[in-house]
């Protein structure tokens, strides 16, 4: 596979993922404020939990949420696998550096590395915590979409400017990723003879500078566009109609608080 | 400069940071119910002039009057009276859905979401956007994006419309739709200012034309007199409308100086009628 195709495919897939996350899977009937509050509570509980029971429970809840919301299970699983592999790499030294009962010894030439039971336990607990936290947050994100998450954060009294910035980021990240792919193609189309990979990279790396300039240009125009339609001296807000609380919201909040209580009790 | 204009831009001098001088004493005015075009080649300062006319940039010298008072003193409320449509819709669209894009200004002006929704649907229907309201604007075609930018401005019913290159990257169908929107705005008593290098489009819609080149402006009289004046058009590296060029190449003289196909059709129909009438007169004389 050619490098260019791989890069372009990566950029396009990333843009597609951000796009799909910004809209969400189905029009959710959940109150965004309650859903975001629950997402934060459950993510926090998963991230700071001890042992395996709570992460496993939260992982199960996220699976149920993904299935109920008819989100793309494949995409969600891809994200989880990516997170798990990444965390496994980061936590790989733990079994070797944590003191404790040695269960195996790895011989690497002159060096011998001892694998401790406590370290292995730490590593697995870390992976499960992180995966569960990522799983629950992405399940909410894929069900609600970033846009409703921003609405929820606004409902939690987040400053209006922050909401606007988040919304703009959600819209502009895919645009810039696609623009980058186009710029790479435009540059590569002008490499008309066979040159060394180092030279190719030198040409392609100029995209970074161009992206910065384009980013500045676009943000300058965007500021003008927002100002042109802002009639009041206050910062513009992207308010949307509020959704009333229903039985589903109460149930979700109740489950989240129960899990938080379980988490706190397990620590105490 | 005309007295009592709705928008008056007087002797504007503007330079960007880095000492890039863009405007050197540019002036124009626009009245209710007229379409004013500012034509010039790329980089002549049209966009900057529109940004200044909308109160989004401060000139180093010169004045923008909205009615009788300086625009700067009336901001930001005065923006309700001015609608600016950017050249590139991607610069203007920043809301997650088409609905939110149109509703952005209405939410600042109207008190209830029901009113906002009613108005959004009304404008969307007018601009054939009814089935696109839930879509993200960035996923639309260029023509659709352009319609969304127009809808987002027309929604709050401004007195002045400033359109920057309204036909750029548009197919014929969308150009015709844009023409219709401009004529409707004109008939509704709005002042429409178009910055463009599309002479054919300007010939179709404008009442008065200014020519801009390297930040200086000329003209300001009726479209026909400007667009048929080759020396004036040369000032801005522009060419007369295609119909005029064709007549010149074919060495066909027309006293009416038609700028558009419509003008040409009318002129040729007029000639046919005149010929018929004169031949009838000759026949009756012979009898």
Coordinates of C-alpha atoms in Angstrom, one line a residue:
Chain A
X1 CA 0.0 0.0 0.0
X2 CA 1.3 3.4 -0.9
X3 CA 2.1 5.8 1.9
X4 CA 0.0 8.6 0.4
X5 CA -3.1 6.3 0.2
X6 CA -2.6 5.2 3.8
X7 CA -2.2 8.8 5.0
X8 CA -5.2 10.0 3.0
X9 CA -7.3 7.0 4.2
X10 CA -6.3 7.8 7.8
X11 CA -7.2 11.4 7.5
X12 CA -10.5 10.7 5.7
X13 CA -11.5 8.0 8.3
X14 CA -10.7 10.3 11.1
X15 CA -12.8 13.1 9.6
X16 CA -15.6 10.6 9.1
X17 CA -15.4 9.5 12.7
X18 CA -15.5 13.1 14.0
X19 CA -18.4 13.8 11.6
X20 CA -20.4 10.8 12.7
X21 CA -19.8 11.5 16.4
X22 CA -20.9 15.1 16.0
X23 CA -24.4 14.1 14.9
X24 CA -24.9 10.9 17.0
X25 CA -26.7 7.7 16.0
X26 CA -30.3 8.4 16.6
X27 CA -32.3 11.4 17.8
X28 CA -31.9 10.8 21.5
X29 CA -34.9 11.4 23.8
X30 CA -32.5 11.8 26.8
X31 CA -32.2 15.1 28.5
X32 CA -28.6 16.2 27.4
X33 CA -27.8 17.7 30.8
X34 CA -28.7 14.6 32.7
X35 CA -27.0 12.4 30.1
X36 CA -23.7 14.4 30.2
X37 CA -23.8 14.4 34.0
X38 CA -24.3 10.6 34.0
X39 CA -21.5 10.2 31.5
X40 CA -19.1 12.3 33.6
X41 CA -20.1 10.4 36.8
X42 CA -19.7 7.0 35.2
X43 CA -16.5 7.9 33.4
X44 CA -15.0 9.3 36.6
X45 CA -16.1 6.3 38.6
X46 CA -14.6 3.9 36.1
X47 CA -11.3 5.9 35.9
X48 CA -10.8 6.0 39.7
X49 CA -12.2 2.6 40.7
X50 CA -10.3 -0.2 42.4
X51 CA -10.5 -3.8 41.3
X52 CA -12.3 -5.3 38.4
X53 CA -15.9 -5.5 39.4
X54 CA -16.9 -1.8 38.8
X55 CA -15.0 -1.5 35.5
X56 CA -16.7 -4.7 34.3
X57 CA -20.1 -3.4 35.4
X58 CA -19.6 0.0 33.7
X59 CA -18.4 -1.8 30.5
X60 CA -21.6 -3.9 30.6
X61 CA -23.7 -0.7 30.9
X62 CA -21.8 0.9 28.0
X63 CA -22.6 -2.2 25.8
X64 CA -26.3 -2.0 26.7
X65 CA -26.2 1.8 25.9
X66 CA -24.6 1.2 22.5
X67 CA -27.2 -1.5 21.7
X68 CA -30.1 0.5 22.9
X69 CA -29.0 3.6 20.9
X70 CA -28.4 1.5 17.8
X71 CA -24.9 3.0 17.5
X72 CA -22.4 1.4 15.2
X73 CA -21.0 -1.5 17.4
X74 CA -18.1 -2.0 14.9
X75 CA -16.9 1.6 15.2
X76 CA -17.3 1.6 19.0
X77 CA -15.4 -1.7 19.3
X78 CA -12.6 -0.3 17.0
X79 CA -12.2 2.7 19.4
X80 CA -12.1 0.4 22.4
X81 CA -9.5 -1.9 20.8
X82 CA -7.4 1.1 19.9
X83 CA -7.6 2.4 23.5
X84 CA -6.9 -1.0 25.0
X85 CA -3.8 -1.6 22.8
X86 CA -2.5 1.9 23.5
X87 CA -3.0 1.5 27.3
X88 CA -1.4 -1.9 27.2
X89 CA 1.7 -0.4 25.6
X90 CA 1.9 2.4 28.1
X91 CA 1.4 0.1 31.1
X92 CA 3.7 -2.6 29.8
X93 CA 6.6 -1.7 32.2
X94 CA 4.3 -2.1 35.2
X95 CA 4.8 -5.9 35.8
X96 CA 8.6 -5.4 35.6
X97 CA 9.0 -2.3 37.8
X98 CA 6.4 -3.0 40.5
X99 CA 7.9 -4.8 43.5
X100 CA 6.2 -8.0 44.7
X101 CA 6.0 -11.8 44.3
X102 CA 7.9 -12.8 41.2
X103 CA 5.9 -15.2 38.9
X104 CA 8.2 -15.3 35.9
X105 CA 11.6 -14.1 34.7
X106 CA 12.3 -12.8 31.2
X107 CA 15.8 -13.2 30.0
X108 CA 17.0 -10.6 27.5
X109 CA 20.7 -11.5 26.9
X110 CA 22.6 -9.9 29.8
X111 CA 19.5 -8.5 31.4
X112 CA 17.0 -10.5 33.4
X113 CA 13.6 -9.0 34.0
X114 CA 11.3 -10.3 36.8
X115 CA 7.5 -10.2 36.3
X116 CA 5.7 -9.6 39.6
X117 CA 2.2 -10.7 40.4
X118 CA 1.3 -7.3 41.9
X119 CA 2.6 -5.5 38.8
X120 CA 0.6 -7.7 36.4
X121 CA -2.5 -7.1 38.6
X122 CA -1.8 -3.3 38.4
X123 CA -1.5 -3.5 34.7
X124 CA -4.7 -5.4 34.1
X125 CA -6.6 -3.2 36.5
X126 CA -5.2 -0.1 34.8
X127 CA -6.2 -1.4 31.3
X128 CA -9.7 -2.4 32.6
X129 CA -10.2 1.0 34.3
X130 CA -9.2 3.0 31.2
X131 CA -11.1 0.8 28.8
X132 CA -14.2 1.0 30.9
X133 CA -13.9 4.8 31.1
X134 CA -13.4 5.1 27.4
X135 CA -16.2 2.6 26.7
X136 CA -18.8 4.5 28.8
X137 CA -17.9 7.9 27.5
X138 CA -17.7 6.9 23.8
X139 CA -21.0 5.0 24.2
X140 CA -22.7 8.3 25.4
X141 CA -20.9 10.3 22.7
X142 CA -21.9 7.9 19.9
X143 CA -25.5 7.8 21.1
X144 CA -25.9 11.5 21.7
X145 CA -23.4 13.1 19.3
X146 CA -21.0 15.8 20.3
X147 CA -23.5 18.5 19.6
X148 CA -25.9 17.3 22.3
X149 CA -22.9 16.7 24.6
X150 CA -22.1 20.4 24.2
X151 CA -25.8 21.2 24.9
X152 CA -25.5 19.1 28.0
X153 CA -22.3 20.9 29.1
X154 CA -24.1 24.2 28.6
X155 CA -26.9 22.9 30.8
X156 CA -24.3 22.2 33.5
X157 CA -23.5 26.0 33.4
X158 CA -20.4 25.7 31.4
X159 CA -19.3 29.2 30.1
X160 CA -21.0 30.1 26.8
X161 CA -17.8 30.8 25.0
X162 CA -16.5 27.3 25.8
X163 CA -19.6 25.8 24.2
X164 CA -19.1 27.9 21.1
X165 CA -15.4 26.9 20.8
X166 CA -16.3 23.2 21.2
X167 CA -19.0 23.5 18.5
X168 CA -16.6 25.3 16.2
X169 CA -13.9 22.6 16.8
X170 CA -16.4 19.8 16.1
X171 CA -17.3 21.4 12.8
X172 CA -13.8 22.5 11.7
X173 CA -11.7 19.5 12.7
X174 CA -13.1 17.3 9.9
X175 CA -12.8 20.2 7.5
X176 CA -9.1 20.7 8.2
X177 CA -8.4 17.0 8.1
X178 CA -10.0 16.8 4.6
X179 CA -8.1 20.0 3.6
X180 CA -4.9 18.4 4.7
X181 CA -5.6 15.3 2.6
X182 CA -6.2 17.6 -0.4
X183 CA -3.0 19.6 0.2
X184 CA -1.0 16.3 0.4
X185 CA -2.5 15.2 -2.9
X186 CA -1.8 18.6 -4.5
X187 CA 1.8 18.4 -3.4
X188 CA 2.3 14.8 -4.4
X189 CA 0.8 15.4 -7.8
X190 CA 3.6 17.8 -8.5
X191 CA 6.4 15.4 -7.7
X192 CA 7.0 14.4 -11.3
X193 CA 10.1 12.3 -11.0
X194 CA 11.2 9.5 -8.7
X195 CA 12.8 11.1 -5.6
X196 CA 14.0 9.8 -2.3
X197 CA 11.6 9.3 0.6
X198 CA 13.4 12.0 2.6
X199 CA 12.8 14.5 -0.1
X200 CA 9.1 13.4 -0.4
X201 CA 8.7 14.0 3.3
X202 CA 10.4 17.4 3.0
X203 CA 7.8 18.4 0.4
X204 CA 4.9 16.9 2.3
X205 CA 5.9 18.5 5.6
X206 CA 5.3 22.0 4.2
X207 CA 1.6 21.1 4.6
X208 CA 2.0 21.9 8.3
X209 CA 3.0 25.6 7.7
X210 CA 0.2 26.0 5.2
X211 CA -2.3 24.5 7.6
X212 CA -1.3 27.1 10.2
X213 CA -1.7 29.9 7.7
X214 CA -5.0 28.6 6.4
X215 CA -6.2 28.1 10.0
X216 CA -5.4 31.7 10.8
X217 CA -7.1 33.0 7.6
X218 CA -10.2 30.9 8.2
X219 CA -10.5 31.9 11.9
X220 CA -10.2 35.6 10.9
X221 CA -13.0 35.2 8.4
X222 CA -15.1 33.2 10.9
X223 CA -14.8 35.8 13.5
X224 CA -16.0 38.4 11.0
X225 CA -18.9 36.1 10.0
X226 CA -20.0 35.6 13.7
X227 CA -19.7 39.3 14.4
X228 CA -21.7 40.2 11.2
X229 CA -24.7 38.3 12.7
X230 CA -24.3 39.2 16.3
X231 CA -26.5 42.1 17.3
X232 CA -26.0 42.1 21.0
X233 CA -22.7 43.0 22.7
X234 CA -22.7 39.6 24.6
X235 CA -20.9 36.6 23.1
X236 CA -23.1 34.7 20.7
X237 CA -24.7 31.6 22.1
X238 CA -25.7 28.4 20.3
X239 CA -28.7 27.8 22.4
X240 CA -31.1 25.0 21.5
X241 CA -34.5 24.2 22.9
X242 CA -34.3 22.5 26.3
X243 CA -35.6 19.0 26.7
X244 CA -37.8 18.2 29.7
X245 CA -36.8 15.4 32.1
X246 CA -38.5 12.0 31.6
X247 CA -38.5 8.7 33.4
X248 CA -35.5 7.5 31.3
X249 CA -33.4 10.5 32.6
X250 CA -34.3 9.7 36.2
X251 CA -33.5 6.1 35.7
X252 CA -30.1 6.9 34.1
X253 CA -29.2 9.4 36.8
X254 CA -30.3 6.8 39.5
X255 CA -28.1 4.1 38.0
X256 CA -25.1 6.5 37.7
X257 CA -25.4 7.6 41.3
X258 CA -25.8 4.0 42.5
X259 CA -22.6 3.1 40.7
X260 CA -20.8 6.2 42.1
X261 CA -21.9 5.1 45.6
X262 CA -20.6 1.6 45.0
X263 CA -17.3 3.1 43.8
X264 CA -17.0 5.4 46.9
X265 CA -17.9 2.5 49.3
X266 CA -15.4 0.2 47.6
X267 CA -12.7 2.8 48.3
X268 CA -13.7 3.5 51.9
Chain B
X1 CA -22.2 60.7 -3.7
X2 CA -26.0 60.8 -3.4
X3 CA -27.8 62.7 -0.6
X4 CA -30.1 60.7 1.6
X5 CA -28.6 57.3 0.7
X6 CA -29.3 54.3 3.0
X7 CA -25.6 53.3 3.0
X8 CA -22.8 55.8 2.2
X9 CA -19.2 54.9 2.2
X10 CA -16.9 57.9 1.9
X11 CA -13.3 58.2 1.0
X12 CA -12.1 55.0 2.6
X13 CA -8.4 54.3 3.0
X14 CA -7.4 50.9 4.4
X15 CA -4.3 49.0 4.8
X16 CA -3.7 45.6 6.4
X17 CA -0.9 44.9 8.9
X18 CA 2.4 44.7 7.0
X19 CA 1.6 48.0 5.2
X20 CA -0.5 46.3 2.5
X21 CA -2.5 49.2 1.2
X22 CA -5.9 47.9 -0.1
X23 CA -8.2 50.9 -0.4
X24 CA -7.2 54.4 -1.5
X25 CA -10.2 56.7 -1.2
X26 CA -13.0 54.3 -2.2
X27 CA -16.5 55.7 -2.0
X28 CA -20.0 54.4 -3.0
X29 CA -23.5 54.8 -1.9
X30 CA -26.7 52.6 -2.1
X31 CA -30.3 53.6 -1.9
X32 CA -33.5 51.7 -1.1
X33 CA -34.8 49.5 -3.9
X34 CA -31.6 49.6 -6.0
X35 CA -28.9 47.1 -6.9
X36 CA -25.4 48.6 -6.8
X37 CA -22.5 46.6 -8.2
X38 CA -18.8 47.1 -7.5
X39 CA -16.8 45.3 -10.2
X40 CA -13.1 44.8 -10.3
X41 CA -10.6 42.0 -10.8
X42 CA -9.3 39.7 -8.1
X43 CA -7.4 41.5 -5.3
X44 CA -8.8 44.9 -6.2
X45 CA -10.2 45.5 -2.7
X46 CA -13.9 44.5 -3.1
X47 CA -14.1 42.1 -0.2
X48 CA -12.3 44.5 2.2
X49 CA -14.7 47.3 1.1
X50 CA -17.7 45.2 1.9
X51 CA -16.2 44.2 5.3
X52 CA -15.8 47.9 6.1
X53 CA -19.3 48.7 4.8
X54 CA -20.6 46.1 7.2
X55 CA -18.7 47.6 10.1
X56 CA -16.4 44.6 10.5
X57 CA -13.2 46.4 9.8
X58 CA -12.2 49.9 10.8
X59 CA -10.6 52.0 8.0
X60 CA -7.6 54.2 8.8
X61 CA -9.4 57.1 7.0
X62 CA -12.9 57.7 5.8
X63 CA -16.5 57.2 7.0
X64 CA -19.3 54.8 6.7
X65 CA -22.8 56.3 7.2
X66 CA -25.9 54.2 7.8
X67 CA -28.7 56.6 7.1
X68 CA -27.5 59.9 8.4
X69 CA -25.3 58.7 11.3
X70 CA -21.9 57.0 11.3
X71 CA -22.2 53.2 11.3
X72 CA -19.6 52.8 14.1
X73 CA -21.8 54.7 16.5
X74 CA -24.7 52.4 15.9
X75 CA -23.0 49.1 16.3
X76 CA -23.7 46.3 17.2
X77 CA -27.5 46.9 16.9
X78 CA -27.0 48.4 13.4
X79 CA -26.0 44.9 12.2
X80 CA -29.7 44.0 12.2
X81 CA -30.0 46.4 9.2
X82 CA -27.0 44.9 7.2
X83 CA -26.7 41.4 5.9
X84 CA -23.3 40.3 4.6
X85 CA -22.9 37.2 2.5
X86 CA -19.3 36.0 2.3
X87 CA -17.7 34.9 -0.9
X88 CA -16.8 31.4 0.4
X89 CA -19.8 29.9 2.3
X90 CA -17.3 27.8 4.3
X91 CA -16.1 31.0 6.0
X92 CA -19.6 31.9 7.0
X93 CA -21.2 28.7 8.1
X94 CA -20.4 27.7 11.7
X95 CA -23.5 26.0 13.1
X96 CA -24.0 22.3 13.4
X97 CA -27.2 22.2 11.3
X98 CA -28.8 24.3 8.5
X99 CA -31.7 24.9 11.0
X100 CA -29.3 26.3 13.6
X101 CA -27.5 28.4 11.0
X102 CA -30.7 30.1 9.9
X103 CA -31.9 30.4 13.6
X104 CA -28.6 31.9 14.8
X105 CA -29.7 35.5 14.4
X106 CA -33.4 34.9 15.1
X107 CA -32.5 33.5 18.5
X108 CA -31.0 36.9 19.3
X109 CA -34.1 38.8 18.0
X110 CA -37.1 36.6 18.9
X111 CA -38.2 35.7 22.4
X112 CA -39.6 32.1 21.9
X113 CA -38.2 29.1 20.1
X114 CA -41.7 28.6 18.5
X115 CA -41.4 31.9 16.7
X116 CA -37.8 31.1 15.7
X117 CA -38.9 27.7 14.2
X118 CA -41.8 29.3 12.3
X119 CA -39.5 31.9 10.8
X120 CA -36.8 29.4 10.0
X121 CA -39.3 27.2 8.1
X122 CA -40.7 30.1 6.3
X123 CA -37.3 31.3 5.0
X124 CA -36.2 27.7 4.3
X125 CA -39.3 27.1 2.2
X126 CA -38.6 30.3 0.2
X127 CA -35.1 29.2 -0.6
X128 CA -35.9 25.5 -1.1
X129 CA -34.1 24.4 1.9
X130 CA -37.0 22.7 3.7
X131 CA -35.6 19.2 3.3
X132 CA -32.1 20.1 4.4
X133 CA -32.8 21.7 7.8
X134 CA -31.4 18.8 9.8
X135 CA -28.3 18.4 7.7
X136 CA -24.8 19.8 8.7
X137 CA -24.1 22.7 6.3
X138 CA -20.6 21.5 5.6
X139 CA -22.0 18.4 3.9
X140 CA -24.0 20.3 1.3
X141 CA -23.1 21.1 -2.3
X142 CA -21.7 24.6 -3.0
X143 CA -25.0 25.8 -4.5
X144 CA -26.9 24.6 -1.4
X145 CA -24.3 26.1 0.9
X146 CA -24.8 29.4 -0.9
X147 CA -28.5 29.2 -0.4
X148 CA -28.0 28.5 3.3
X149 CA -25.8 31.6 3.6
X150 CA -28.5 33.7 1.9
X151 CA -31.2 32.2 4.1
X152 CA -29.2 32.9 7.2
X153 CA -29.1 36.6 6.3
X154 CA -32.5 37.0 4.8
X155 CA -34.0 35.4 7.9
X156 CA -33.6 38.7 9.9
X157 CA -34.8 40.9 7.0
X158 CA -32.0 43.4 6.8
X159 CA -32.4 46.7 4.9
X160 CA -29.1 46.3 3.2
X161 CA -27.7 43.2 1.5
X162 CA -24.0 43.0 0.9
X163 CA -23.1 40.1 -1.4
X164 CA -19.5 39.2 -2.0
X165 CA -19.0 37.4 -5.3
X166 CA -22.5 35.8 -5.2
X167 CA -22.0 33.8 -8.4
X168 CA -18.5 32.4 -7.6
X169 CA -18.3 28.6 -8.2
X170 CA -22.0 28.4 -9.0
X171 CA -23.7 26.6 -11.9
X172 CA -26.2 28.4 -14.1
X173 CA -29.2 27.1 -12.2
X174 CA -28.0 28.6 -8.9
X175 CA -26.9 31.8 -10.6
X176 CA -30.4 32.3 -11.9
X177 CA -31.8 31.5 -8.4
X178 CA -29.4 34.1 -6.9
X179 CA -30.6 36.7 -9.5
X180 CA -34.2 36.0 -8.4
X181 CA -33.3 36.5 -4.7
X182 CA -31.6 39.8 -5.6
X183 CA -34.6 41.0 -7.6
X184 CA -37.0 40.0 -4.9
X185 CA -34.9 42.0 -2.3
X186 CA -34.8 45.0 -4.6
X187 CA -38.5 44.9 -5.1
X188 CA -39.0 44.6 -1.4
X189 CA -37.2 48.0 -1.1
X190 CA -33.8 46.8 0.1
X191 CA -30.5 48.2 -1.0
X192 CA -28.4 45.5 -2.5
X193 CA -24.6 45.9 -3.0
X194 CA -22.8 43.3 -5.0
X195 CA -19.1 42.9 -5.3
X196 CA -18.3 40.8 -8.3
X197 CA -16.0 40.3 -11.3
X198 CA -18.8 38.5 -13.2
X199 CA -19.8 41.3 -15.7
X200 CA -22.6 39.2 -17.2
X201 CA -24.3 38.7 -13.8
X202 CA -23.8 42.4 -13.0
X203 CA -25.4 43.4 -16.3
X204 CA -28.4 41.3 -15.5
X205 CA -29.2 42.6 -12.1
X206 CA -27.6 46.0 -11.3
X207 CA -28.9 49.5 -11.6
X208 CA -25.7 51.3 -11.0
X209 CA -22.1 50.2 -11.3
X210 CA -18.8 51.2 -9.6
X211 CA -15.5 50.1 -10.9
X212 CA -12.7 49.4 -8.4
X213 CA -9.0 48.9 -9.2
X214 CA -6.2 48.9 -6.7
X215 CA -8.4 50.4 -4.1
X216 CA -9.6 53.4 -6.2
X217 CA -13.1 53.7 -7.5
X218 CA -14.7 55.2 -10.6
X219 CA -18.2 55.2 -12.0
X220 CA -21.4 55.1 -10.0
X221 CA -23.7 55.9 -12.8
X222 CA -26.2 53.6 -14.5
X223 CA -25.1 50.1 -15.4
X224 CA -25.5 50.5 -19.2
X225 CA -23.3 53.6 -19.4
X226 CA -20.5 51.9 -17.3
X227 CA -20.6 48.5 -18.9
X228 CA -20.5 49.8 -22.4
X229 CA -17.6 52.2 -21.7
X230 CA -14.5 50.2 -22.7
X231 CA -12.0 52.7 -21.4
X232 CA -13.7 52.7 -18.0
X233 CA -13.7 48.8 -17.9
X234 CA -10.1 48.8 -19.0
X235 CA -9.3 50.8 -15.8
X236 CA -10.1 47.6 -13.9
X237 CA -8.9 45.0 -16.4
X238 CA -12.4 44.0 -17.2
X239 CA -14.2 43.3 -20.5
X240 CA -17.7 44.4 -21.6
X241 CA -20.5 41.8 -21.4
X242 CA -20.2 39.0 -24.0
X243 CA -23.2 40.2 -26.0
X244 CA -21.5 43.5 -26.6
X245 CA -18.2 41.9 -27.5
X246 CA -20.0 39.5 -29.9
X247 CA -21.8 42.4 -31.6
X248 CA -18.5 44.2 -32.0
X249 CA -16.8 41.2 -33.5
X250 CA -19.6 40.7 -35.9
X251 CA -19.6 44.4 -36.7
X252 CA -23.2 44.6 -35.9
X253 CA -24.3 48.0 -34.7
X254 CA -27.0 48.4 -32.1
X255 CA -28.0 51.8 -30.9
X256 CA -29.6 50.3 -27.7
X257 CA -26.3 48.8 -26.6
X258 CA -27.7 45.5 -25.3
X259 CA -25.9 44.1 -22.3
X260 CA -27.7 40.8 -21.9
X261 CA -29.4 38.2 -24.1
X262 CA -32.7 39.6 -22.9
X263 CA -31.8 43.1 -24.0
X264 CA -30.6 41.8 -27.4
X265 CA -33.9 39.8 -27.9
X266 CA -35.9 42.9 -27.1
X267 CA -33.8 45.1 -29.3
X268 CA -34.0 42.7 -32.3
X269 CA -37.8 42.4 -31.7
X270 CA -38.0 46.2 -31.8
X271 CA -36.0 46.3 -35.0
X272 CA -38.3 43.7 -36.6
X273 CA -41.4 45.6 -35.6
X274 CA -39.9 48.9 -36.9
X275 CA -39.0 47.2 -40.2
X276 CA -42.5 45.7 -40.5
X277 CA -44.1 49.0 -39.8
X278 CA -41.9 50.9 -42.3
X279 CA -42.6 48.3 -45.0
X280 CA -46.3 48.5 -44.3
X281 CA -46.1 52.3 -44.7
X282 CA -44.2 52.0 -48.0
X283 CA -46.8 49.6 -49.3
X284 CA -49.7 51.9 -48.4
X285 CA -48.0 54.8 -50.0
X286 CA -47.5 52.9 -53.2
X287 CA -51.2 52.1 -53.2

